[in-house]
PDB file of C-alpha atoms in Angstrom:
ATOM      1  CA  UNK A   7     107.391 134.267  68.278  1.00 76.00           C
ATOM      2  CA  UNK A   8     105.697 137.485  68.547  1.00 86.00           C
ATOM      3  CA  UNK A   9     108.887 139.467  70.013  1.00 95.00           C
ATOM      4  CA  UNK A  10     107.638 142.525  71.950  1.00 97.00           C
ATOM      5  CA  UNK A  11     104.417 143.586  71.801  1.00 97.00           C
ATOM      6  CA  UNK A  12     102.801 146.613  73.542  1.00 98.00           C
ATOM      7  CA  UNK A  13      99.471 147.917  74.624  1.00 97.00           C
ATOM      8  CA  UNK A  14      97.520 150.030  73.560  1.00 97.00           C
ATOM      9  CA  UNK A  15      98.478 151.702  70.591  1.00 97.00           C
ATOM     10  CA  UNK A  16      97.300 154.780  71.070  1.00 97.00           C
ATOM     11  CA  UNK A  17      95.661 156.541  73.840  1.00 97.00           C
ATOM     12  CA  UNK A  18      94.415 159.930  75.233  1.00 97.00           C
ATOM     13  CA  UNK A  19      94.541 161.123  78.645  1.00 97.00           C
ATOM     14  CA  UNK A  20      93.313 164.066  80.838  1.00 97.00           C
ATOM     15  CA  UNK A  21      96.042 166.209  82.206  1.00 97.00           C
ATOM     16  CA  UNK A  22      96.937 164.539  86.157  1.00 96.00           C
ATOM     17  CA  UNK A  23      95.356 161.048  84.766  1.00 97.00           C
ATOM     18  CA  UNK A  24      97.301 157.948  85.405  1.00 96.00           C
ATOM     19  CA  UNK A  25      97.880 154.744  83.242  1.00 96.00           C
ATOM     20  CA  UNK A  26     100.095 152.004  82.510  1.00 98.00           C
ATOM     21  CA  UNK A  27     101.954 151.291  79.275  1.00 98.00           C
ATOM     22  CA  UNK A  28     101.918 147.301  79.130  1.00 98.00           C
ATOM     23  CA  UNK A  29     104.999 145.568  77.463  1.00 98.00           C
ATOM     24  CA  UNK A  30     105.365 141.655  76.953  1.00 98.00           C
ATOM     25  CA  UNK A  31     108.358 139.705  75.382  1.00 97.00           C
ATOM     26  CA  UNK A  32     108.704 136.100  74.353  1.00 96.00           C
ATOM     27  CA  UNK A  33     112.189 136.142  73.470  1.00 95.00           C
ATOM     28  CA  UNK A  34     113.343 135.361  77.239  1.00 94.00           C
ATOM     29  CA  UNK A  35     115.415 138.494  77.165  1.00 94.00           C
ATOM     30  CA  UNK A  36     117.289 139.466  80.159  1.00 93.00           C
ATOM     31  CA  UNK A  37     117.538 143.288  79.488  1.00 94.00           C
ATOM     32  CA  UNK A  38     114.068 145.588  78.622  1.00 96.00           C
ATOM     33  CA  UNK A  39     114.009 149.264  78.207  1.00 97.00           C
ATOM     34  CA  UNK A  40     111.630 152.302  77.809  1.00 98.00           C
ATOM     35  CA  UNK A  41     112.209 155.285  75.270  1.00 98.00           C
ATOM     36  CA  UNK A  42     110.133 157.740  74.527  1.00 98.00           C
ATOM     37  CA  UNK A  43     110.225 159.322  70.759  1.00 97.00           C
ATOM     38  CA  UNK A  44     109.608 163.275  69.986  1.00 93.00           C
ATOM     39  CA  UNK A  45     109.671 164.701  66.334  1.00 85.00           C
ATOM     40  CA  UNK A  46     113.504 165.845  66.176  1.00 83.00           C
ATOM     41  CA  UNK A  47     114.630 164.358  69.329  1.00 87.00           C
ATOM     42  CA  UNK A  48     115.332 160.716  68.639  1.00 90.00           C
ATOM     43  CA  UNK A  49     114.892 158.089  71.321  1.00 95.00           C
ATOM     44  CA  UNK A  50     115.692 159.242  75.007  1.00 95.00           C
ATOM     45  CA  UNK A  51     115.935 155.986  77.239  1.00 96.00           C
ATOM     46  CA  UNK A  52     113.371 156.693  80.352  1.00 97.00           C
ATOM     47  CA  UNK A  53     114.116 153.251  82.423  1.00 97.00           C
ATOM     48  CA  UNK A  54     115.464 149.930  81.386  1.00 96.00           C
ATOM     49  CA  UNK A  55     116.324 146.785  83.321  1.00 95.00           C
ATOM     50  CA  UNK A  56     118.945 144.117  83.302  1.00 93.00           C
ATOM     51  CA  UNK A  57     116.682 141.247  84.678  1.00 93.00           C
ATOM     52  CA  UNK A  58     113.554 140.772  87.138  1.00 93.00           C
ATOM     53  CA  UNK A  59     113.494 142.806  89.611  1.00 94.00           C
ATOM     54  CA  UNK A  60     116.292 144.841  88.726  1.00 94.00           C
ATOM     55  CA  UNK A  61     115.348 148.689  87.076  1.00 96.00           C
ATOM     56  CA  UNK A  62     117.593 151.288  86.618  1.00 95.00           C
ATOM     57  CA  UNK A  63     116.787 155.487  85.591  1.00 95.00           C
ATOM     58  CA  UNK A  64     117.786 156.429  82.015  1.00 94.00           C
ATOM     59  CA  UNK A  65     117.921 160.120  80.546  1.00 92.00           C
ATOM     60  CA  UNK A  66     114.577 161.376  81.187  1.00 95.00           C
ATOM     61  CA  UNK A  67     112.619 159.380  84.004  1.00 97.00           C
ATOM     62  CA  UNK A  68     110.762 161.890  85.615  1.00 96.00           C
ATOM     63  CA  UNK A  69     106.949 161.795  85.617  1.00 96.00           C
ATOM     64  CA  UNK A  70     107.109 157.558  85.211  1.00 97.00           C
ATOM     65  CA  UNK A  71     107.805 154.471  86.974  1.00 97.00           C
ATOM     66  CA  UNK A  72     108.545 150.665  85.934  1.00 97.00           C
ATOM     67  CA  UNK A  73     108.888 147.716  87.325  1.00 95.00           C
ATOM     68  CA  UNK A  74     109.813 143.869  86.905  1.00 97.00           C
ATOM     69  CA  UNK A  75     108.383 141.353  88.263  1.00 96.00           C
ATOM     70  CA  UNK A  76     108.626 138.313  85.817  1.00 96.00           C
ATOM     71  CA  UNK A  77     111.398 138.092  82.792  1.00 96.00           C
ATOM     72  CA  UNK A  78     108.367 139.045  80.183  1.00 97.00           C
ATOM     73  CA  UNK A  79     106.829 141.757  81.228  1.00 98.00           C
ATOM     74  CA  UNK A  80     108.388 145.623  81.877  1.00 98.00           C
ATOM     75  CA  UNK A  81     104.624 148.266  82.679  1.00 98.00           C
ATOM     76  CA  UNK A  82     105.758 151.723  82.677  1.00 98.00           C
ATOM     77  CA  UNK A  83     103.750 153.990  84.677  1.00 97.00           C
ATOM     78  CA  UNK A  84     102.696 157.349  84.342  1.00 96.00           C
ATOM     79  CA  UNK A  85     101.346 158.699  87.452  1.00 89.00           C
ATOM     80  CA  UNK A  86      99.808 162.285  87.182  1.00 94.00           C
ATOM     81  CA  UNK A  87      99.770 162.735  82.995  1.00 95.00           C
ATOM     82  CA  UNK A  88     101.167 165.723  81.894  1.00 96.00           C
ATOM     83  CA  UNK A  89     101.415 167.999  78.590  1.00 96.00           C
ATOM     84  CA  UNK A  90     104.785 167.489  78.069  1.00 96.00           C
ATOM     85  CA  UNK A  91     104.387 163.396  78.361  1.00 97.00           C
ATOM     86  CA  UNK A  92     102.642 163.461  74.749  1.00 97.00           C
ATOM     87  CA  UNK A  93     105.233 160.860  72.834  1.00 97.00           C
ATOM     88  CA  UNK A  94     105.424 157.661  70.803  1.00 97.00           C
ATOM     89  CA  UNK A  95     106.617 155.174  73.275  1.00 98.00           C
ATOM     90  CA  UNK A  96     108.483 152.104  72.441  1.00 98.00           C
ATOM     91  CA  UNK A  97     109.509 149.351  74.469  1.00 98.00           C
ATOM     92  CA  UNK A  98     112.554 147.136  73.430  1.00 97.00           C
ATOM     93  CA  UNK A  99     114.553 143.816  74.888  1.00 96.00           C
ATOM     94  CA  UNK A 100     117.985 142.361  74.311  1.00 94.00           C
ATOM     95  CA  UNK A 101     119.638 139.625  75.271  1.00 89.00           C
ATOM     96  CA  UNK A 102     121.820 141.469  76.981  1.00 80.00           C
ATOM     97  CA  UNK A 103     125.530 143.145  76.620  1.00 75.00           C
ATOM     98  CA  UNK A 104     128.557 142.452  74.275  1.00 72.00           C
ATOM     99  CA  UNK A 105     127.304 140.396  71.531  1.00 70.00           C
ATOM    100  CA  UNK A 106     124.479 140.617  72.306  1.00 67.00           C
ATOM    101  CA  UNK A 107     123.266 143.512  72.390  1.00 80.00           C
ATOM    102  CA  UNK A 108     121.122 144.108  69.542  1.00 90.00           C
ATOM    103  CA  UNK A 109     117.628 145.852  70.628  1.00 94.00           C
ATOM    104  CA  UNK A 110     113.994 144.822  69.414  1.00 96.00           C
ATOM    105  CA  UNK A 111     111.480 147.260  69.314  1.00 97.00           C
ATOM    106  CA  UNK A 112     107.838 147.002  69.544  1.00 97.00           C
ATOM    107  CA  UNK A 113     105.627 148.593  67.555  1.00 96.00           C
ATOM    108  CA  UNK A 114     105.165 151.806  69.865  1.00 97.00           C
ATOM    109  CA  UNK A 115     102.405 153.252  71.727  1.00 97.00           C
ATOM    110  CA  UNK A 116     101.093 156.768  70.957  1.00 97.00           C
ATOM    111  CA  UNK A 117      99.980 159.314  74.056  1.00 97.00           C
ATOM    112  CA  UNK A 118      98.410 162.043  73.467  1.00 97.00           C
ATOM    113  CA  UNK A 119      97.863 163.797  77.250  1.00 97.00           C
ATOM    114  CA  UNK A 120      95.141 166.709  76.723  1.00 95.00           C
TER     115      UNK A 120
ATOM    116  CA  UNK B 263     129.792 163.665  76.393  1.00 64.00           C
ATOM    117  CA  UNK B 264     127.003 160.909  76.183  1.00 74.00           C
ATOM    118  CA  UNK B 265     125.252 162.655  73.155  1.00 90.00           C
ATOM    119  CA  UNK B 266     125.545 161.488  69.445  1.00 95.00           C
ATOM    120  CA  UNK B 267     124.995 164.351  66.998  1.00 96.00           C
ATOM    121  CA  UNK B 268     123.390 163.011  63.782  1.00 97.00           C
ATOM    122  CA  UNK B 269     122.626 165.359  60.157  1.00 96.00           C
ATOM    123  CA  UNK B 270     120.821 166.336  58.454  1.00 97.00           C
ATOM    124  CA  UNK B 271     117.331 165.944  59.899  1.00 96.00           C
ATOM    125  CA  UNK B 272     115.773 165.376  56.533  1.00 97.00           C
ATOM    126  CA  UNK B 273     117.353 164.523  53.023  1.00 98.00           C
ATOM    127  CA  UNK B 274     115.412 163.928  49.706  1.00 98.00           C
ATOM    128  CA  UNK B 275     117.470 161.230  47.331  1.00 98.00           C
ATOM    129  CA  UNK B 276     116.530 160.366  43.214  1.00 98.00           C
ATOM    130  CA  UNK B 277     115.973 156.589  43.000  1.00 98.00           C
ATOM    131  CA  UNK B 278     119.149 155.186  42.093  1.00 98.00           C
ATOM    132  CA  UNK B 279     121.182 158.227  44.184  1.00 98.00           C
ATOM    133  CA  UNK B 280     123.797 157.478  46.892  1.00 98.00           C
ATOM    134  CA  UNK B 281     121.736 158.599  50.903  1.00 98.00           C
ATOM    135  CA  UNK B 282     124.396 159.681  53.135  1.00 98.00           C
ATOM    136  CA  UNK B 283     124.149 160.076  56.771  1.00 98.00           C
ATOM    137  CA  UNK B 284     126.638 161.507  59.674  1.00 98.00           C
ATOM    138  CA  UNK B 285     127.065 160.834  62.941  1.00 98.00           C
ATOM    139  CA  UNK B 286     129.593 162.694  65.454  1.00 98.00           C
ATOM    140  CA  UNK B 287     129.724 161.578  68.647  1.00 97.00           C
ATOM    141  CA  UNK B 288     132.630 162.379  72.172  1.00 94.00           C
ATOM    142  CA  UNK B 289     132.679 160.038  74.405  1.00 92.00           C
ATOM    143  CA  UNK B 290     135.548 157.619  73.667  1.00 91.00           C
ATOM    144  CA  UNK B 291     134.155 155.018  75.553  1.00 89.00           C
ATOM    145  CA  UNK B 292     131.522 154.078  72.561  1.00 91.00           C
ATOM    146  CA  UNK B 293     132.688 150.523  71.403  1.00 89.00           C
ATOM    147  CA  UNK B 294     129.088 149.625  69.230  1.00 91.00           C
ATOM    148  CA  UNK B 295     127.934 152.124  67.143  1.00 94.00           C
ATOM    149  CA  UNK B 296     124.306 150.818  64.814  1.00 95.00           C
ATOM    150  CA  UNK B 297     122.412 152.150  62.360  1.00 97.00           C
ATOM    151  CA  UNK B 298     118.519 151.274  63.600  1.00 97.00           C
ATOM    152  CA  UNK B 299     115.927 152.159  60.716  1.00 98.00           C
ATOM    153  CA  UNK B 300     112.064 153.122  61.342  1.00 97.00           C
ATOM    154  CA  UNK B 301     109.220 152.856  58.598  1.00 97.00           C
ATOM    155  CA  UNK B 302     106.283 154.976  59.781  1.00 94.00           C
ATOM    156  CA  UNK B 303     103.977 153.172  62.225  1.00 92.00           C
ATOM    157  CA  UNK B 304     106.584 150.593  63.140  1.00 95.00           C
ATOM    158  CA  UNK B 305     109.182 150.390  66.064  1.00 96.00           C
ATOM    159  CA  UNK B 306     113.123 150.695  64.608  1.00 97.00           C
ATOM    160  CA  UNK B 307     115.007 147.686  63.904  1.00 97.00           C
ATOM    161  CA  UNK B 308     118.522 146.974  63.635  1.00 96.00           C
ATOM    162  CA  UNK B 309     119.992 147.464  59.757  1.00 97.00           C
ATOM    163  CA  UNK B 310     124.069 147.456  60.481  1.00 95.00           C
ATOM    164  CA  UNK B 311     126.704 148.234  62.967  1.00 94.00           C
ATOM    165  CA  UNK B 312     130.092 148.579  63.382  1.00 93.00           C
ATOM    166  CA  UNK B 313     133.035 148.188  66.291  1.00 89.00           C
ATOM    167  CA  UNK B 314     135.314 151.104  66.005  1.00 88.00           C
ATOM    168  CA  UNK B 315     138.470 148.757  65.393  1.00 90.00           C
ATOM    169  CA  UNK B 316     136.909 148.623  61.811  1.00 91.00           C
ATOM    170  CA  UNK B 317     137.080 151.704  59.331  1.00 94.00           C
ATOM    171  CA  UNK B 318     134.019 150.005  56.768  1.00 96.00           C
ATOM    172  CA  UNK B 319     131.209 147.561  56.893  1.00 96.00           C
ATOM    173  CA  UNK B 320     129.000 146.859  54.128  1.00 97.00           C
ATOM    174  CA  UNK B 321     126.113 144.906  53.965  1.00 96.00           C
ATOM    175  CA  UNK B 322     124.216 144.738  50.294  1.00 97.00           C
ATOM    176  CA  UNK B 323     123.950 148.725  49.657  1.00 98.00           C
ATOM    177  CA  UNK B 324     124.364 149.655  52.886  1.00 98.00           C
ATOM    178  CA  UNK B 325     127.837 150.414  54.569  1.00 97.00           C
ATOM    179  CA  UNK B 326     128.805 151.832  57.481  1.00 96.00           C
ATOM    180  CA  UNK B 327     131.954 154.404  57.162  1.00 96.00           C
ATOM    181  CA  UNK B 328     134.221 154.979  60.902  1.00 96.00           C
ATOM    182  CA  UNK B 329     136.302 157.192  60.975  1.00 95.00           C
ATOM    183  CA  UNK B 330     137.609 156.907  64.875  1.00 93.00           C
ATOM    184  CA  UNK B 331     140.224 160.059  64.535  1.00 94.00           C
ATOM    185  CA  UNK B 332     137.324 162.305  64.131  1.00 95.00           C
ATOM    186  CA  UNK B 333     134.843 160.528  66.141  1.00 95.00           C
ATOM    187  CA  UNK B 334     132.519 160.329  63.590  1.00 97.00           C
ATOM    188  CA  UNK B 335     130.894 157.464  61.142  1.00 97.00           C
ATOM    189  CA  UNK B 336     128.629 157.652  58.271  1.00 98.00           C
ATOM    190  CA  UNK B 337     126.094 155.795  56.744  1.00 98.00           C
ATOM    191  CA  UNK B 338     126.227 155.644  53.358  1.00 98.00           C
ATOM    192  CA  UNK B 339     122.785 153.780  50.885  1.00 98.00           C
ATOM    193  CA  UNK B 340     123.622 153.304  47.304  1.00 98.00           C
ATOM    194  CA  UNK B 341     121.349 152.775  44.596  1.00 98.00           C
ATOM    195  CA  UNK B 342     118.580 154.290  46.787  1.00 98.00           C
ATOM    196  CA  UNK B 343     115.224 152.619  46.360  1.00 98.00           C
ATOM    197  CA  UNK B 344     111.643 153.784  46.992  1.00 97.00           C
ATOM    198  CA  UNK B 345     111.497 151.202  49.007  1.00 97.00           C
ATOM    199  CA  UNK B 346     114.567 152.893  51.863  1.00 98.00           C
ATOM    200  CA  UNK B 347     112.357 155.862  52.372  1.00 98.00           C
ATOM    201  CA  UNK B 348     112.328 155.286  56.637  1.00 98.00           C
ATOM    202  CA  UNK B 349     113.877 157.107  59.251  1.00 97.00           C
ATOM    203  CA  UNK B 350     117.747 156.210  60.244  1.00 98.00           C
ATOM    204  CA  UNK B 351     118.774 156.940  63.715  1.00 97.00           C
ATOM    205  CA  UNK B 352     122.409 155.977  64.794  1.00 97.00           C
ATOM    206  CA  UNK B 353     123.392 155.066  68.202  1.00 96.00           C
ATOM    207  CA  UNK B 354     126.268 154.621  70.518  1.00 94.00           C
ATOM    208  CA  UNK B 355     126.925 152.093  73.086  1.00 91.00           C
ATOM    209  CA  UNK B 356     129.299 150.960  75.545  1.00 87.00           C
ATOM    210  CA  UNK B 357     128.219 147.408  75.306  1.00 75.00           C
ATOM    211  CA  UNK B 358     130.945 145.706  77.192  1.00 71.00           C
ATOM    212  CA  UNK B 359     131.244 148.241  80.006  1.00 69.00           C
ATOM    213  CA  UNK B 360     128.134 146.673  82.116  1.00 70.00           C
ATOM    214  CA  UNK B 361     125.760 149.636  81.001  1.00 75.00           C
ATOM    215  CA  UNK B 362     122.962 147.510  80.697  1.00 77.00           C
ATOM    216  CA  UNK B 363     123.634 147.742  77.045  1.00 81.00           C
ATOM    217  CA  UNK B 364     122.183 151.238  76.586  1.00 89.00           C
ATOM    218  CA  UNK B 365     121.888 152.814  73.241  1.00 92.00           C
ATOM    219  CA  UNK B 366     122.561 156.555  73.218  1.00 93.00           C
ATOM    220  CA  UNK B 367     120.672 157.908  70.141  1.00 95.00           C
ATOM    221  CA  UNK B 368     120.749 160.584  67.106  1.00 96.00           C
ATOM    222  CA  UNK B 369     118.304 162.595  66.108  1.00 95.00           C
ATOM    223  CA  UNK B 370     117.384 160.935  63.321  1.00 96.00           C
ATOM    224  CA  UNK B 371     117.244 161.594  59.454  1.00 97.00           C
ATOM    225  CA  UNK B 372     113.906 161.166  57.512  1.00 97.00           C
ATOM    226  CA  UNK B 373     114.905 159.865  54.229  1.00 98.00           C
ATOM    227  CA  UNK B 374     112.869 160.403  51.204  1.00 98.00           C
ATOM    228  CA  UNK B 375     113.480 158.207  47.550  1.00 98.00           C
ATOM    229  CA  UNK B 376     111.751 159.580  44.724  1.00 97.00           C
ATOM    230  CA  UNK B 377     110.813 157.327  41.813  1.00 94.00           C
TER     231      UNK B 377
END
């Protein structure tokens, strides 16, 4: 299994560009998530979902959208780049609550919006 | 009330030294509290958690100290190695509450093991 994988790893964008952070799971996990990781900050949950076609906000989703269409995949969105959307992003999965909850990350993307 | 405070931000250990980590957190909801740790370039993965009905876990060198009174918990690494030198974030959850099994994080601590 690969467990989550992301693309790309890194990428640079124009201020008010727009682009799509890809995120695939073999693990038939029913819950995904977004965070987004600053120096200092930690991880601040932007969306997650609890199955296809299900998505829910978390702390800080302004500026991005998701959505989930099939059990593997969970694209965030960033519509009109912005300064303050240069982060590591990491995309996880679970099975889901209680017992299960333990998270798996992927290996992150980093933005850099200039 | 959803935030988990975590210090320090950075700690530098001798090889063979005892890492500690704290976490403070306020909602009394939490009922999952992990430890996640993050070697540069790589997402963070689960090392060791804890239910708050339990004052210590220990797994190998690394335990997990709750202290539920205070609302705060620990991480403690003994015999530091080189090879520990990561980040450690800890997290809250309320994972049977139907939260869609969201992690609240710390800040993280960058952990440095010198030879």
């Amino acid at each position: 299994n690969a467990g989550v994988t992301q693309t790309p790893k890194f990428r640079i964008l124009k201020i008010g560009q727009s682009m799509t952070l890809q995120c695939t799971q073999d693990m038939n996990h029913n819950y995904m998530y977004w965070y987004r990781q600053d120096p200092g900050m930690g991880l601040k949950l932007i969306y997650y979902s609890v199955g296809a076609g299900i998505t829910d906000k978390g702390e800080v989703p302004n500026g991005y959208n998701v959505s989930r269409s099939t059990t593997e995949d969970f694209p965030l969105r960033l519509e009109l780049a912005a300064p303050s959307q240069t982060s590591v992003y990491f995309c996880a999965s679970s099975r889901g609550q209680g017992v299960f909850n333990e998270q798996f990350f992927g290996p992150g993307t980093r933005l850099t919006v200039l | 009330q959803q935030q988990v405070k975590q210090s320090p931000q950075s700690l530098i250990v001798q090889k063979g030294g005892i890492s500690i980590i704290n976490c403070a957190y306020e909602n009394t909801a939490f009922d999952y509290f992990p430890w996640y740790q993050q070697f540069p370039g790589k997402g963070p993965a689960l090392l060791i958690a804890i239910r708050p009905d339990v004052s210590e876990k220990k797994e190998g060198r690394f335990t997990i100290s709750f202290n539920k009174s205070a609302k705060q918990f620990s991480l403690h690494i003994m015999d530091s190695q080189p090879g520990d030198s990561a980040t450690y974030f800890c997290a809250a959850s309320m994972r049977w509450r139907n939260q869609g099994g969201k992690l609240i994080f710390g800040q993280g601590t960058e952990l440095s093991v010198k030879p």
